[in-house]
Coordinates of C-alpha atoms and ligand atoms in Angstrom, one line a residue:
M160 CA 76.5 -211.3 44.5
R161 CA 77.3 -207.8 45.7
S162 CA 77.3 -204.6 43.8
I163 CA 79.8 -202.0 45.0
P164 CA 79.0 -198.3 45.3
V165 CA 81.1 -196.0 43.2
S166 CA 79.1 -192.8 44.0
D167 CA 75.6 -192.0 45.3
A168 CA 73.9 -193.1 42.1
I169 CA 76.4 -195.4 40.5
R170 CA 77.3 -199.0 41.5
W171 CA 79.9 -201.4 40.0
V172 CA 78.1 -204.5 38.8
G173 CA 80.9 -206.1 36.7
A174 CA 82.6 -209.5 36.8
I175 CA 86.0 -210.6 38.1
D176 CA 88.0 -213.0 35.9
W177 CA 90.4 -214.2 38.5
N178 CA 92.0 -216.9 36.4
L179 CA 92.5 -215.2 33.0
R180 CA 96.1 -215.8 32.1
D181 CA 96.1 -214.9 28.4
F182 CA 94.4 -211.9 26.8
H183 CA 95.0 -212.6 23.1
G184 CA 98.7 -213.2 23.7
Y185 CA 99.2 -210.7 26.5
E186 CA 99.9 -212.8 29.6
T187 CA 97.8 -211.6 32.6
P188 CA 99.1 -213.2 35.8
R189 CA 96.8 -211.2 37.9
G190 CA 93.7 -212.0 35.8
T191 CA 91.3 -209.1 35.0
T192 CA 87.9 -207.6 35.6
Y193 CA 85.1 -206.7 33.1
N194 CA 83.7 -203.6 34.8
A195 CA 80.1 -202.6 34.2
Y196 CA 78.2 -199.8 36.0
L197 CA 74.6 -199.3 37.0
V198 CA 73.6 -195.6 37.0
R199 CA 70.3 -195.1 38.9
G200 CA 68.2 -192.0 38.5
T201 CA 64.9 -191.3 40.1
E202 CA 63.1 -192.2 36.8
K203 CA 65.4 -194.5 34.9
T204 CA 68.3 -196.8 35.3
A205 CA 71.2 -197.4 32.8
L206 CA 73.7 -200.1 32.6
I207 CA 77.1 -198.9 31.2
D208 CA 78.7 -201.8 29.3
T209 CA 78.2 -205.5 29.7
V210 CA 80.8 -208.3 30.1
K211 CA 82.5 -211.2 28.4
G212 CA 79.9 -213.8 27.4
R213 CA 80.5 -216.4 30.1
F214 CA 80.4 -213.8 32.9
V215 CA 76.8 -212.6 32.1
E216 CA 75.3 -214.5 35.1
E217 CA 77.8 -212.8 37.5
L218 CA 76.8 -209.3 36.1
L219 CA 73.1 -210.1 36.4
A220 CA 73.5 -211.5 39.9
R221 CA 75.1 -208.2 40.9
V222 CA 72.3 -206.2 39.3
R223 CA 69.7 -208.3 41.1
S224 CA 71.3 -207.4 44.4
V225 CA 69.8 -204.0 44.0
M226 CA 67.0 -204.2 41.4
D227 CA 65.2 -206.4 38.9
P228 CA 67.2 -206.5 35.7
A229 CA 63.9 -206.2 33.8
D230 CA 63.5 -202.7 35.1
V231 CA 66.8 -201.5 33.5
D232 CA 65.8 -198.8 30.9
L233 CA 69.1 -198.3 29.0
I234 CA 72.2 -200.2 28.0
V235 CA 75.2 -198.2 26.9
V236 CA 77.8 -200.1 24.7
N237 CA 81.0 -198.1 25.0
H238 CA 83.0 -200.6 23.0
V239 CA 82.2 -203.6 20.9
E240 CA 85.2 -205.8 21.6
P241 CA 83.8 -209.1 23.0
D242 CA 85.2 -208.7 26.5
H243 CA 82.6 -205.9 26.9
N244 CA 80.0 -206.7 24.3
G245 CA 80.1 -210.5 23.9
G246 CA 77.4 -211.0 26.5
L247 CA 75.1 -208.2 25.1
R248 CA 72.3 -210.4 23.7
R249 CA 72.0 -212.4 26.9
V250 CA 72.0 -209.2 29.0
M251 CA 69.3 -207.8 26.6
R252 CA 67.1 -210.9 27.2
A253 CA 67.3 -210.3 31.0
M254 CA 66.6 -206.5 30.3
P255 CA 63.9 -206.7 27.7
N256 CA 62.7 -203.1 28.3
A257 CA 66.1 -201.5 27.8
R258 CA 67.1 -199.3 24.8
V259 CA 70.6 -200.0 23.7
V260 CA 72.9 -197.2 22.5
A261 CA 76.4 -197.1 21.1
S262 CA 78.5 -194.7 19.1
R263 CA 77.8 -194.4 15.4
S264 CA 80.6 -196.9 14.6
G265 CA 79.5 -199.0 17.6
V266 CA 76.1 -199.4 16.0
A267 CA 77.7 -201.0 13.0
G268 CA 80.0 -203.1 15.2
V269 CA 77.1 -204.4 17.3
A270 CA 75.2 -205.4 14.1
E271 CA 78.3 -207.2 12.7
Y272 CA 79.1 -209.0 15.9
H273 CA 75.5 -209.9 16.8
D274 CA 74.1 -211.0 13.4
G275 CA 72.3 -207.8 12.5
L276 CA 71.3 -206.7 16.0
E277 CA 70.0 -203.1 15.7
V278 CA 70.9 -200.5 18.4
E279 CA 70.6 -196.7 18.5
S280 CA 73.4 -194.3 17.9
V281 CA 74.4 -191.5 20.4
G282 CA 77.0 -188.8 20.0
A283 CA 78.6 -185.8 21.7
D284 CA 75.4 -183.7 21.4
D285 CA 73.2 -186.3 23.2
V286 CA 72.2 -186.2 26.9
I287 CA 70.1 -188.9 28.4
D288 CA 68.2 -187.8 31.5
L289 CA 67.7 -190.6 34.0
G290 CA 66.0 -188.3 36.6
G291 CA 68.4 -186.3 38.8
V292 CA 71.3 -187.8 37.0
S293 CA 72.2 -187.8 33.3
L294 CA 74.6 -189.4 30.8
R295 CA 76.7 -187.7 28.1
F296 CA 78.8 -189.3 25.5
L297 CA 82.2 -188.7 23.9
P298 CA 83.0 -190.8 20.9
M299 CA 86.8 -191.7 21.1
P300 CA 87.7 -193.3 17.7
M301 CA 90.9 -195.4 18.0
V302 CA 91.1 -195.3 21.8
H303 CA 91.4 -198.1 21.0
W304 CA 88.9 -199.2 18.4
P305 CA 86.9 -197.1 15.9
D306 CA 83.7 -197.6 18.0
S307 CA 85.2 -196.6 21.4
M308 CA 83.2 -194.1 23.4
F309 CA 83.4 -192.5 26.9
T310 CA 80.3 -192.1 29.0
Y311 CA 80.1 -189.3 31.6
C312 CA 77.7 -188.7 34.5
A313 CA 77.9 -185.0 35.3
E314 CA 75.9 -185.0 38.5
E315 CA 78.1 -187.7 40.0
R316 CA 81.3 -186.4 38.3
V317 CA 82.1 -189.9 37.1
L318 CA 83.8 -190.7 33.8
M319 CA 83.4 -194.2 32.4
P320 CA 86.0 -194.4 29.6
N321 CA 86.0 -198.1 28.9
D322 CA 89.5 -199.5 28.0
A323 CA 91.2 -196.1 28.5
F324 CA 92.8 -195.9 32.0
G325 CA 92.2 -199.7 32.3
A326 CA 94.4 -202.5 33.7
H327 CA 94.3 -206.2 33.6
M328 CA 94.1 -206.9 37.3
A329 CA 91.6 -209.0 39.4
S330 CA 91.3 -208.0 43.0
S331 CA 88.7 -208.2 45.8
E332 CA 88.9 -204.4 46.2
R333 CA 87.5 -202.1 43.5
F334 CA 89.5 -198.9 44.0
A335 CA 93.1 -197.9 43.3
D336 CA 93.5 -196.5 46.8
E337 CA 92.4 -199.9 48.2
V338 CA 94.8 -202.1 46.3
G339 CA 97.7 -199.7 46.7
L340 CA 98.8 -197.0 44.3
D341 CA 102.1 -198.5 43.3
L342 CA 100.5 -201.8 42.2
A343 CA 97.7 -200.0 40.4
V344 CA 100.1 -197.7 38.5
E345 CA 102.3 -200.6 37.5
E346 CA 99.4 -202.6 36.2
L347 CA 98.1 -199.5 34.3
T348 CA 101.6 -199.2 32.7
I349 CA 101.7 -202.9 31.7
Y350 CA 98.3 -202.5 30.1
Y351 CA 99.3 -199.3 28.3
A352 CA 102.5 -201.0 27.0
N353 CA 100.7 -204.1 25.6
I354 CA 97.4 -202.5 24.4
L355 CA 97.7 -198.8 23.9
M356 CA 101.4 -198.2 23.0
P357 CA 100.8 -197.7 19.2
L358 CA 98.0 -195.3 20.0
G359 CA 99.9 -192.8 22.3
K360 CA 99.0 -189.8 20.2
Q361 CA 95.3 -190.7 20.0
V362 CA 95.2 -191.4 23.8
A363 CA 96.9 -188.0 24.5
K364 CA 94.3 -186.3 22.3
A365 CA 91.5 -188.2 24.1
V366 CA 92.7 -186.7 27.4
E367 CA 92.8 -183.2 25.8
K368 CA 89.3 -183.8 24.4
V369 CA 88.0 -184.6 27.9
V370 CA 89.7 -181.6 29.4
A371 CA 88.2 -179.4 26.7
T372 CA 84.7 -180.4 27.7
G373 CA 85.2 -178.8 31.1
W374 CA 83.7 -181.8 32.7
E375 CA 84.4 -182.0 36.4
I376 CA 85.8 -185.4 37.2
E377 CA 86.1 -186.9 40.7
T378 CA 86.1 -190.6 39.6
I379 CA 87.4 -192.5 36.6
A380 CA 85.8 -195.8 36.3
P381 CA 87.4 -197.9 33.4
S382 CA 86.3 -201.2 32.1
H383 CA 89.2 -203.2 33.4
G384 CA 90.9 -203.2 36.8
V385 CA 90.5 -200.7 39.5
I386 CA 88.6 -197.4 39.8
W387 CA 90.5 -194.2 40.4
R388 CA 89.1 -191.5 42.8
G389 CA 90.3 -188.7 45.1
E390 CA 94.0 -188.5 45.5
T391 CA 94.8 -191.3 43.1
L392 CA 93.6 -189.2 40.1
G393 CA 96.7 -187.0 40.2
P394 CA 99.1 -190.0 39.8
L395 CA 96.8 -191.5 37.2
F396 CA 96.9 -188.4 35.0
D397 CA 100.7 -188.0 35.6
T398 CA 101.3 -191.6 34.6
Y399 CA 99.2 -191.2 31.4
A400 CA 101.1 -188.0 30.6
R401 CA 104.4 -189.8 30.9
L402 CA 103.2 -192.8 28.9
T403 CA 101.6 -190.9 26.0
A404 CA 104.7 -188.6 25.8
G405 CA 106.8 -191.8 25.3
E406 CA 109.1 -190.9 28.2
T407 CA 112.2 -193.1 28.4
R408 CA 115.3 -193.2 30.6
E409 CA 118.9 -194.5 30.2
K410 CA 117.9 -198.1 30.0
I411 CA 118.4 -201.0 27.6
V412 CA 116.5 -204.3 27.2
V413 CA 118.4 -207.3 26.0
A414 CA 116.3 -210.4 25.1
F415 CA 117.4 -213.6 23.5
S416 CA 116.7 -217.2 22.7
T417 CA 119.5 -219.8 22.6
M418 CA 120.1 -223.4 21.4
W419 CA 123.3 -224.5 23.1
G420 CA 124.2 -221.5 25.2
S421 CA 126.5 -219.5 22.9
T422 CA 123.9 -216.7 22.3
D423 CA 123.2 -216.8 26.1
T424 CA 126.9 -216.2 26.7
L425 CA 126.9 -213.3 24.2
A426 CA 123.8 -211.8 25.9
R427 CA 125.5 -211.8 29.3
A428 CA 128.6 -210.2 27.8
V429 CA 126.5 -207.5 26.1
V430 CA 124.7 -206.9 29.4
D431 CA 128.0 -206.6 31.2
G432 CA 129.3 -204.1 28.6
I433 CA 126.1 -201.9 29.0
A434 CA 126.2 -202.0 32.8
A435 CA 129.9 -201.1 32.8
E436 CA 128.9 -197.8 31.1
G437 CA 126.5 -197.0 34.0
V438 CA 123.4 -197.7 32.0
E439 CA 120.5 -199.7 33.4
V440 CA 119.9 -203.0 31.6
D441 CA 117.5 -205.9 31.9
L442 CA 118.1 -209.4 30.4
F443 CA 115.3 -211.7 29.4
D444 CA 115.4 -215.3 28.0
L445 CA 112.4 -215.5 25.7
A446 CA 111.9 -219.1 26.5
V447 CA 110.8 -218.3 30.0
T448 CA 109.7 -214.6 29.9
P449 CA 106.1 -213.5 29.5
I450 CA 106.2 -211.1 26.5
A451 CA 103.8 -208.7 28.3
H452 CA 106.4 -208.3 31.0
L453 CA 109.2 -207.8 28.5
T454 CA 107.2 -205.2 26.6
R455 CA 106.4 -203.3 29.8
N456 CA 110.2 -203.1 30.4
L457 CA 110.8 -202.0 26.8
L458 CA 108.3 -199.2 27.2
D459 CA 110.6 -196.8 29.1
S460 CA 113.8 -198.2 27.6
R461 CA 115.8 -196.6 24.8
A462 CA 117.1 -199.7 23.0
L463 CA 116.2 -203.3 22.4
L464 CA 119.0 -205.8 21.6
L465 CA 117.7 -209.1 20.3
G466 CA 119.8 -212.2 20.2
S467 CA 119.2 -215.5 18.3
P468 CA 121.4 -218.3 17.0
T469 CA 120.8 -219.3 13.4
L470 CA 118.6 -222.4 12.8
H471 CA 117.7 -223.4 9.3
H472 CA 119.2 -220.1 8.0
G473 CA 117.0 -217.9 10.2
M474 CA 116.2 -216.8 13.7
L475 CA 114.6 -219.0 16.4
Y476 CA 110.8 -218.9 16.5
R477 CA 110.5 -217.2 19.9
V478 CA 112.5 -214.2 18.6
A479 CA 110.3 -214.2 15.4
G480 CA 107.2 -214.4 17.5
Y481 CA 108.3 -211.4 19.7
L482 CA 109.1 -209.3 16.6
Q483 CA 105.6 -210.1 15.2
Y484 CA 104.1 -208.9 18.6
L485 CA 106.2 -205.7 18.4
S486 CA 105.2 -205.1 14.8
G487 CA 101.7 -204.3 16.0
L488 CA 102.8 -202.2 19.0
K489 CA 105.3 -200.2 16.9
P490 CA 107.6 -198.8 19.6
Q491 CA 108.9 -195.3 18.6
G492 CA 112.2 -193.5 19.1
K493 CA 114.2 -196.5 20.2
L494 CA 117.5 -198.0 19.0
G495 CA 117.7 -201.7 18.0
G496 CA 120.4 -204.2 17.5
A497 CA 120.8 -207.9 16.8
F498 CA 123.4 -210.4 18.0
G499 CA 123.8 -214.2 17.9
S500 CA 126.0 -217.2 17.2
Y501 CA 125.8 -219.7 14.3
G502 CA 127.3 -223.1 13.3
W503 CA 127.8 -223.2 9.6
S504 CA 125.3 -220.8 8.2
S505 CA 124.6 -217.3 9.6
G506 CA 121.4 -215.5 8.8
A507 CA 119.5 -214.9 12.1
T508 CA 121.1 -211.5 12.9
K509 CA 120.5 -210.2 9.4
Q510 CA 116.9 -211.3 9.6
I511 CA 116.4 -209.7 13.0
S512 CA 118.0 -206.4 11.9
G513 CA 115.7 -206.2 8.9
Q514 CA 112.6 -206.8 11.0
L515 CA 113.7 -204.3 13.7
E516 CA 114.1 -201.7 11.0
A517 CA 110.8 -202.4 9.5
I518 CA 109.1 -201.9 12.9
G519 CA 110.8 -198.5 13.3
F520 CA 113.9 -199.1 15.4
E521 CA 117.0 -197.2 14.4
L522 CA 120.0 -199.5 14.0
P523 CA 123.1 -197.4 14.6
F524 CA 125.6 -200.4 14.6
E525 CA 126.2 -203.5 12.6
P526 CA 124.8 -206.8 14.2
Y527 CA 127.3 -208.8 16.3
T528 CA 127.5 -212.3 14.8
Q529 CA 129.9 -215.0 16.0
K530 CA 130.7 -218.6 15.0
Y531 CA 130.4 -221.6 17.4
R532 CA 131.2 -221.1 21.0
P533 CA 132.4 -217.5 21.8
S534 CA 136.1 -217.3 22.5
T535 CA 137.5 -215.0 25.2
E536 CA 138.2 -212.4 22.4
E537 CA 134.6 -212.7 21.1
I538 CA 133.1 -212.3 24.5
A539 CA 135.1 -209.1 24.9
A540 CA 133.9 -208.0 21.5
A541 CA 130.3 -208.6 22.5
R542 CA 130.9 -206.7 25.7
E543 CA 132.1 -203.7 23.6
W544 CA 129.2 -204.1 21.2
G545 CA 126.8 -203.7 24.2
A546 CA 128.9 -200.8 25.6
Q547 CA 128.6 -198.8 22.4
Y548 CA 124.8 -199.0 22.7
A549 CA 125.0 -197.8 26.3
R550 CA 127.1 -194.8 25.1
A551 CA 124.5 -194.1 22.3
V552 CA 121.5 -194.1 24.7
K553 CA 123.3 -191.7 27.0
E554 CA 123.5 -189.3 24.1
M555 CA 119.8 -189.5 23.6
D556 CA 119.2 -187.2 26.7
Ligands
LIG1616 FE1 88.7 -204.4 26.9 FE2 89.1 -203.3 23.8 O1 88.4 -204.4 25.1

């Protein structure tokens, strides 16, 4: 299998997971990649990151296209999550002469994941000379695990930041300019929404930390998706600046689950009321919508309105599941609201409201709850209930 040049001394030797469709609950219709990089000096060669366990042979085949894996001198573990570290022991068997290094927290993580495996610690003061090229390290706790670390090759001006600046996207091309900037930025945004949203402040600080080093950067080579170089770096940094600032626009997301169509009818009325106020709105049926797609849409929206009928005194499980997903991502600075129908016992909208508040949504209006099939008057009331949210998000400018 081929390796792909990233710069004079660095080659991509990762794996392409074309058919991954679920990354711990985050749907990945385009699959993903597990990127690893071979940095070759005149005296030593380093492998930056490994891959998910079942892709080790693909990584080794790409390494063999340029050298004997047994001649690799160093393995850098930037992050211990199994999509990058799961194959470490098998890679080490093929590279028996390699030192293995990780951040201080990464050393503990490798030992815990790999039954006591001992590796060496590196930090911001360390430089590993490979002969003509060298590696520096920047521990990045909580971007996005405690062990996360960036690796930098000064001579090649290449930053390898692991999950930061990543995207779940399989492609035959390796660079953002090759797959097309619009697609690359959209996949970057989806990844940020579903993985990094609760860590916006830490990610912004990470970018500041890199800037403070004064490192010159011509290429950013993350561990998932495409590599960013040249003119794509500007849009990459601009996108991350917008995302970490939590930028939103006059937009509302309405999502619902329905039993017999009444909550669906209410949802459409709510959407109509929002649109009539001139505010952008998207409507999603949770029964058929990938939650990663919904969450990406929520990212730059100012309000989430969730609808569910009442079943057994509570909300439908798809609505509960999405609230659980959001409780980890903790969207900030957004309005929330609940609506839904019921037969003989209400309860869903109260339950949804409580959970939205617990997550951090502000609920400026009472939920809209309605019995049996919505009448003409109730549809009009739902429409007005949506319109008041539209007016509220316009005031958030
Ligand atoms: Fe791609 Fe946090 O692992």
